[in-house]
Amino acid sequence: TDGSPHGDLADQYKRKTILTTVNHFPYIKTRIQVAQQKQIVLTPIEVAIEDIQMKVAKLDAAMKANDPKILQMELQGCIGTTVNQGPIEIARVFLRDLFDGKV
């Protein structure tokens, strides 16, 4: 697959691969032997939380940069759902029972 999200937000898992190498980066050789490989699989809610945390960090950096154009771009990226499913969709999917009064 190409790594882009497919399917419903509630069904999207993320796999992270952590490689530990014999030598530190950067190194003289172009190839470094991998000493250990570890995979972490995030559940859909963990993927959504990580996504929101990254968006908040980008907004925080844009506000600290004190550049209105950068802030506007970040805000549009957070709110616009044409490319990614935004925070409203995340809330709808994962907090549906809360809004329906089932919790």
mmCIF file of N, CA and C in Angstrom, residues 13-101:
data_model
loop_
_atom_site.group_PDB
_atom_site.id
_atom_site.type_symbol
_atom_site.label_atom_id
_atom_site.label_comp_id
_atom_site.label_asym_id
_atom_site.label_seq_id
_atom_site.Cartn_x
_atom_site.Cartn_y
_atom_site.Cartn_z
ATOM 1 N N TYR A 13 -5.561 1.904 11.662
ATOM 2 C CA TYR A 13 -4.465 1.620 12.586
ATOM 3 C C TYR A 13 -3.195 2.218 12.001
ATOM 4 N N LYS A 14 -2.184 2.402 12.838
ATOM 5 C CA LYS A 14 -0.890 2.911 12.362
ATOM 6 C C LYS A 14 0.196 2.013 12.924
ATOM 7 N N ARG A 15 1.133 1.632 12.051
ATOM 8 C CA ARG A 15 2.260 0.819 12.480
ATOM 9 C C ARG A 15 3.519 1.679 12.428
ATOM 10 N N LYS A 16 4.220 1.726 13.548
ATOM 11 C CA LYS A 16 5.487 2.452 13.619
ATOM 12 C C LYS A 16 6.602 1.432 13.756
ATOM 13 N N THR A 17 7.643 1.606 12.976
ATOM 14 C CA THR A 17 8.795 0.717 13.035
ATOM 15 C C THR A 17 9.981 1.497 13.577
ATOM 16 N N ILE A 18 10.578 1.000 14.645
ATOM 17 C CA ILE A 18 11.731 1.647 15.266
ATOM 18 C C ILE A 18 12.952 0.767 15.007
ATOM 19 N N LEU A 19 13.936 1.343 14.336
ATOM 20 C CA LEU A 19 15.163 0.618 14.032
ATOM 21 C C LEU A 19 16.284 1.137 14.922
ATOM 22 N N THR A 20 16.990 0.226 15.574
ATOM 23 C CA THR A 20 18.169 0.575 16.363
ATOM 24 C C THR A 20 19.378 0.116 15.562
ATOM 25 N N THR A 21 20.304 1.028 15.314
ATOM 26 C CA THR A 21 21.467 0.703 14.487
ATOM 27 C C THR A 21 22.706 0.483 15.345
ATOM 28 N N VAL A 22 23.682 -0.157 14.738
ATOM 29 C CA VAL A 22 24.938 -0.449 15.429
ATOM 30 C C VAL A 22 25.699 0.849 15.703
ATOM 31 N N ASN A 23 25.701 1.757 14.723
ATOM 32 C CA ASN A 23 26.389 3.049 14.863
ATOM 33 C C ASN A 23 25.369 4.186 14.838
ATOM 34 N N HIS A 24 25.791 5.334 15.332
ATOM 35 C CA HIS A 24 24.913 6.498 15.370
ATOM 36 C C HIS A 24 24.888 7.201 14.020
ATOM 37 N N PHE A 25 23.795 7.894 13.762
ATOM 38 C CA PHE A 25 23.685 8.737 12.569
ATOM 39 C C PHE A 25 24.296 10.086 12.866
ATOM 40 N N PRO A 26 24.867 10.818 11.982
ATOM 41 C CA PRO A 26 25.373 10.344 10.690
ATOM 42 C C PRO A 26 26.644 9.522 10.898
ATOM 43 N N TYR A 27 26.929 8.661 9.944
ATOM 44 C CA TYR A 27 28.081 7.769 10.028
ATOM 45 C C TYR A 27 28.812 7.825 8.695
ATOM 46 N N ILE A 28 30.060 7.429 8.699
ATOM 47 C CA ILE A 28 30.895 7.504 7.505
ATOM 48 C C ILE A 28 30.311 6.649 6.378
ATOM 49 N N LYS A 29 29.900 5.454 6.708
ATOM 50 C CA LYS A 29 29.341 4.550 5.707
ATOM 51 C C LYS A 29 27.909 4.957 5.363
ATOM 52 N N THR A 30 27.514 4.651 4.139
ATOM 53 C CA THR A 30 26.154 4.983 3.728
ATOM 54 C C THR A 30 25.134 3.969 4.227
ATOM 55 N N ARG A 31 25.590 2.784 4.573
ATOM 56 C CA ARG A 31 24.702 1.760 5.116
ATOM 57 C C ARG A 31 25.161 1.385 6.511
ATOM 58 N N ILE A 32 24.205 1.323 7.427
ATOM 59 C CA ILE A 32 24.505 0.976 8.812
ATOM 60 C C ILE A 32 23.696 -0.262 9.171
ATOM 61 N N GLN A 33 24.338 -1.205 9.841
ATOM 62 C CA GLN A 33 23.679 -2.447 10.221
ATOM 63 C C GLN A 33 22.597 -2.186 11.270
ATOM 64 N N VAL A 34 21.459 -2.809 11.080
ATOM 65 C CA VAL A 34 20.359 -2.701 12.033
ATOM 66 C C VAL A 34 20.560 -3.750 13.120
ATOM 67 N N ALA A 35 20.602 -3.285 14.373
ATOM 68 C CA ALA A 35 20.816 -4.187 15.503
ATOM 69 C C ALA A 35 19.492 -4.720 16.051
ATOM 70 N N GLN A 36 18.446 -3.897 15.987
ATOM 71 C CA GLN A 36 17.158 -4.299 16.554
ATOM 72 C C GLN A 36 16.034 -3.606 15.803
ATOM 73 N N GLN A 37 14.926 -4.305 15.645
ATOM 74 C CA GLN A 37 13.743 -3.747 15.005
ATOM 75 C C GLN A 37 12.556 -3.960 15.928
ATOM 76 N N LYS A 38 11.773 -2.885 16.152
ATOM 77 C CA LYS A 38 10.615 -2.971 17.030
ATOM 78 C C LYS A 38 9.434 -2.329 16.313
ATOM 79 N N GLN A 39 8.275 -2.976 16.369
ATOM 80 C CA GLN A 39 7.078 -2.414 15.753
ATOM 81 C C GLN A 39 6.049 -2.115 16.817
ATOM 82 N N ILE A 40 5.425 -0.956 16.667
ATOM 83 C CA ILE A 40 4.353 -0.537 17.566
ATOM 84 C C ILE A 40 3.118 -0.312 16.706
ATOM 85 N N VAL A 41 2.011 -0.911 17.099
ATOM 86 C CA VAL A 41 0.764 -0.724 16.369
ATOM 87 C C VAL A 41 -0.156 0.135 17.226
ATOM 88 N N LEU A 42 -0.572 1.272 16.655
ATOM 89 C CA LEU A 42 -1.478 2.173 17.352
ATOM 90 C C LEU A 42 -2.917 1.861 16.954
ATOM 91 N N THR A 43 -3.807 1.873 17.927
ATOM 92 C CA THR A 43 -5.228 1.664 17.670
ATOM 93 C C THR A 43 -5.813 2.915 17.018
ATOM 94 N N PRO A 44 -6.994 2.818 16.433
ATOM 95 C CA PRO A 44 -7.585 3.997 15.787
ATOM 96 C C PRO A 44 -7.714 5.219 16.702
ATOM 97 N N ILE A 45 -8.091 5.023 17.951
ATOM 98 C CA ILE A 45 -8.210 6.174 18.865
ATOM 99 C C ILE A 45 -6.832 6.765 19.154
ATOM 100 N N GLU A 46 -5.807 5.923 19.266
ATOM 101 C CA GLU A 46 -4.451 6.420 19.491
ATOM 102 C C GLU A 46 -3.948 7.193 18.272
ATOM 103 N N VAL A 47 -4.310 6.736 17.078
ATOM 104 C CA VAL A 47 -3.940 7.445 15.847
ATOM 105 C C VAL A 47 -4.600 8.820 15.831
ATOM 106 N N ALA A 48 -5.883 8.880 16.213
ATOM 107 C CA ALA A 48 -6.610 10.154 16.241
ATOM 108 C C ALA A 48 -6.009 11.107 17.279
ATOM 109 N N ILE A 49 -5.654 10.579 18.450
ATOM 110 C CA ILE A 49 -5.048 11.409 19.495
ATOM 111 C C ILE A 49 -3.707 11.958 19.020
ATOM 112 N N GLU A 50 -2.900 11.117 18.393
ATOM 113 C CA GLU A 50 -1.605 11.562 17.884
ATOM 114 C C GLU A 50 -1.781 12.647 16.818
ATOM 115 N N ASP A 51 -2.785 12.473 15.969
ATOM 116 C CA ASP A 51 -3.066 13.458 14.922
ATOM 117 C C ASP A 51 -3.442 14.812 15.525
ATOM 118 N N ILE A 52 -4.327 14.796 16.519
ATOM 119 C CA ILE A 52 -4.740 16.038 17.189
ATOM 120 C C ILE A 52 -3.546 16.679 17.897
ATOM 121 N N GLN A 53 -2.708 15.884 18.555
ATOM 122 C CA GLN A 53 -1.530 16.426 19.239
ATOM 123 C C GLN A 53 -0.572 17.098 18.259
ATOM 124 N N MET A 54 -0.386 16.487 17.083
ATOM 125 C CA MET A 54 0.494 17.089 16.074
ATOM 126 C C MET A 54 -0.095 18.400 15.560
ATOM 127 N N LYS A 55 -1.405 18.437 15.364
ATOM 128 C CA LYS A 55 -2.052 19.666 14.893
ATOM 129 C C LYS A 55 -1.928 20.777 15.930
ATOM 130 N N VAL A 56 -2.095 20.433 17.193
ATOM 131 C CA VAL A 56 -1.958 21.424 18.270
ATOM 132 C C VAL A 56 -0.529 21.952 18.321
ATOM 133 N N ALA A 57 0.456 21.071 18.171
ATOM 134 C CA ALA A 57 1.863 21.500 18.185
ATOM 135 C C ALA A 57 2.161 22.421 17.012
ATOM 136 N N LYS A 58 1.612 22.121 15.831
ATOM 137 C CA LYS A 58 1.821 22.992 14.664
ATOM 138 C C LYS A 58 1.165 24.348 14.863
ATOM 139 N N LEU A 59 -0.045 24.361 15.443
ATOM 140 C CA LEU A 59 -0.718 25.632 15.724
ATOM 141 C C LEU A 59 0.068 26.454 16.740
ATOM 142 N N ASP A 60 0.579 25.792 17.759
ATOM 143 C CA ASP A 60 1.377 26.471 18.783
ATOM 144 C C ASP A 60 2.629 27.093 18.163
ATOM 145 N N ALA A 61 3.313 26.343 17.305
ATOM 146 C CA ALA A 61 4.514 26.863 16.641
ATOM 147 C C ALA A 61 4.166 28.034 15.726
ATOM 148 N N ALA A 62 3.025 27.952 15.039
ATOM 149 C CA ALA A 62 2.610 29.041 14.149
ATOM 150 C C ALA A 62 2.282 30.302 14.940
ATOM 151 N N MET A 63 1.669 30.142 16.109
ATOM 152 C CA MET A 63 1.367 31.312 16.938
ATOM 153 C C MET A 63 2.645 31.938 17.485
ATOM 154 N N LYS A 64 3.602 31.108 17.879
ATOM 155 C CA LYS A 64 4.864 31.621 18.409
ATOM 156 C C LYS A 64 5.705 32.283 17.330
ATOM 157 N N ALA A 65 5.521 31.858 16.063
ATOM 158 C CA ALA A 65 6.261 32.462 14.955
ATOM 159 C C ALA A 65 5.769 33.877 14.669
ATOM 160 N N ASN A 66 4.565 34.187 15.146
ATOM 161 C CA ASN A 66 3.988 35.530 14.992
ATOM 162 C C ASN A 66 3.891 35.935 13.516
ATOM 163 N N ASP A 67 3.552 34.966 12.669
ATOM 164 C CA ASP A 67 3.372 35.220 11.241
ATOM 165 C C ASP A 67 1.937 34.850 10.873
ATOM 166 N N PRO A 68 1.109 35.845 10.563
ATOM 167 C CA PRO A 68 -0.300 35.563 10.279
ATOM 168 C C PRO A 68 -0.518 34.609 9.101
ATOM 169 N N LYS A 69 0.346 34.660 8.105
ATOM 170 C CA LYS A 69 0.170 33.786 6.945
ATOM 171 C C LYS A 69 0.362 32.316 7.326
ATOM 172 N N ILE A 70 1.389 32.049 8.124
ATOM 173 C CA ILE A 70 1.634 30.671 8.569
ATOM 174 C C ILE A 70 0.487 30.200 9.452
ATOM 175 N N LEU A 71 0.028 31.070 10.342
ATOM 176 C CA LEU A 71 -1.083 30.718 11.225
ATOM 177 C C LEU A 71 -2.345 30.427 10.414
ATOM 178 N N GLN A 72 -2.616 31.240 9.407
ATOM 179 C CA GLN A 72 -3.784 31.026 8.564
ATOM 180 C C GLN A 72 -3.702 29.681 7.838
ATOM 181 N N MET A 73 -2.526 29.353 7.316
ATOM 182 C CA MET A 73 -2.348 28.075 6.619
ATOM 183 C C MET A 73 -2.579 26.895 7.555
ATOM 184 N N GLU A 74 -2.048 26.990 8.769
ATOM 185 C CA GLU A 74 -2.212 25.898 9.737
ATOM 186 C C GLU A 74 -3.671 25.754 10.158
ATOM 187 N N LEU A 75 -4.350 26.875 10.368
ATOM 188 C CA LEU A 75 -5.761 26.824 10.743
ATOM 189 C C LEU A 75 -6.604 26.202 9.629
ATOM 190 N N GLN A 76 -6.332 26.593 8.396
ATOM 191 C CA GLN A 76 -7.066 26.014 7.274
ATOM 192 C C GLN A 76 -6.802 24.516 7.170
ATOM 193 N N GLY A 77 -5.570 24.100 7.434
ATOM 194 C CA GLY A 77 -5.235 22.682 7.393
ATOM 195 C C GLY A 77 -5.914 21.891 8.483
ATOM 196 N N CYS A 78 -6.131 22.517 9.638
ATOM 197 C CA CYS A 78 -6.792 21.829 10.749
ATOM 198 C C CYS A 78 -8.301 21.712 10.532
ATOM 199 N N ILE A 79 -8.877 22.740 9.966
ATOM 200 C CA ILE A 79 -10.329 22.788 9.829
ATOM 201 C C ILE A 79 -10.801 22.135 8.536
ATOM 202 N N GLY A 80 -10.039 22.341 7.462
ATOM 203 C CA GLY A 80 -10.440 21.811 6.164
ATOM 204 C C GLY A 80 -10.440 20.295 6.153
ATOM 205 N N THR A 81 -11.565 19.708 5.765
ATOM 206 C CA THR A 81 -11.671 18.252 5.757
ATOM 207 C C THR A 81 -11.541 17.677 4.354
ATOM 208 N N THR A 82 -11.159 18.503 3.380
ATOM 209 C CA THR A 82 -11.056 18.000 2.019
ATOM 210 C C THR A 82 -9.883 17.037 1.871
ATOM 211 N N VAL A 83 -8.788 17.295 2.570
ATOM 212 C CA VAL A 83 -7.613 16.428 2.487
ATOM 213 C C VAL A 83 -7.632 15.384 3.595
ATOM 214 N N ASN A 84 -7.768 15.822 4.818
ATOM 215 C CA ASN A 84 -7.785 14.920 5.977
ATOM 216 C C ASN A 84 -9.117 15.064 6.697
ATOM 217 N N GLN A 85 -9.483 14.019 7.417
ATOM 218 C CA GLN A 85 -10.676 14.124 8.234
ATOM 219 C C GLN A 85 -10.309 14.956 9.443
ATOM 220 N N GLY A 86 -11.042 16.022 9.671
ATOM 221 C CA GLY A 86 -10.695 16.991 10.704
ATOM 222 C C GLY A 86 -11.168 16.607 12.081
ATOM 223 N N PRO A 87 -10.966 17.524 13.032
ATOM 224 C CA PRO A 87 -11.326 17.265 14.426
ATOM 225 C C PRO A 87 -12.815 16.999 14.633
ATOM 226 N N ILE A 88 -13.665 17.588 13.804
ATOM 227 C CA ILE A 88 -15.104 17.355 13.955
ATOM 228 C C ILE A 88 -15.430 15.890 13.641
ATOM 229 N N GLU A 89 -14.820 15.369 12.596
ATOM 230 C CA GLU A 89 -15.038 13.972 12.238
ATOM 231 C C GLU A 89 -14.473 13.038 13.307
ATOM 232 N N ILE A 90 -13.321 13.388 13.865
ATOM 233 C CA ILE A 90 -12.729 12.584 14.939
ATOM 234 C C ILE A 90 -13.669 12.543 16.137
ATOM 235 N N ALA A 91 -14.211 13.705 16.507
ATOM 236 C CA ALA A 91 -15.146 13.758 17.636
ATOM 237 C C ALA A 91 -16.405 12.963 17.323
ATOM 238 N N ARG A 92 -16.906 13.078 16.101
ATOM 239 C CA ARG A 92 -18.130 12.363 15.726
ATOM 240 C C ARG A 92 -17.931 10.850 15.816
ATOM 241 N N VAL A 93 -16.791 10.363 15.341
ATOM 242 C CA VAL A 93 -16.535 8.920 15.312
ATOM 243 C C VAL A 93 -16.296 8.364 16.712
ATOM 244 N N PHE A 94 -15.451 9.020 17.491
ATOM 245 C CA PHE A 94 -15.027 8.439 18.760
ATOM 246 C C PHE A 94 -15.863 8.879 19.960
ATOM 247 N N LEU A 95 -16.636 9.932 19.813
ATOM 248 C CA LEU A 95 -17.463 10.411 20.927
ATOM 249 C C LEU A 95 -18.950 10.297 20.614
ATOM 250 N N ARG A 96 -19.296 9.468 19.647
ATOM 251 C CA ARG A 96 -20.676 9.308 19.198
ATOM 252 C C ARG A 96 -21.598 8.938 20.352
ATOM 253 N N ASP A 97 -21.211 7.979 21.189
ATOM 254 C CA ASP A 97 -22.049 7.541 22.295
ATOM 255 C C ASP A 97 -22.276 8.653 23.304
ATOM 256 N N LEU A 98 -21.270 9.498 23.506
ATOM 257 C CA LEU A 98 -21.398 10.608 24.445
ATOM 258 C C LEU A 98 -22.430 11.604 23.950
ATOM 259 N N PHE A 99 -22.389 11.902 22.637
ATOM 260 C CA PHE A 99 -23.327 12.866 22.065
ATOM 261 C C PHE A 99 -24.739 12.287 21.974
ATOM 262 N N ASP A 100 -24.842 10.981 21.818
ATOM 263 C CA ASP A 100 -26.154 10.330 21.730
ATOM 264 C C ASP A 100 -26.770 10.105 23.111
ATOM 265 N N GLY A 101 -26.044 10.434 24.174
ATOM 266 C CA GLY A 101 -26.554 10.270 25.534
ATOM 267 C C GLY A 101 -26.474 8.852 26.058
#
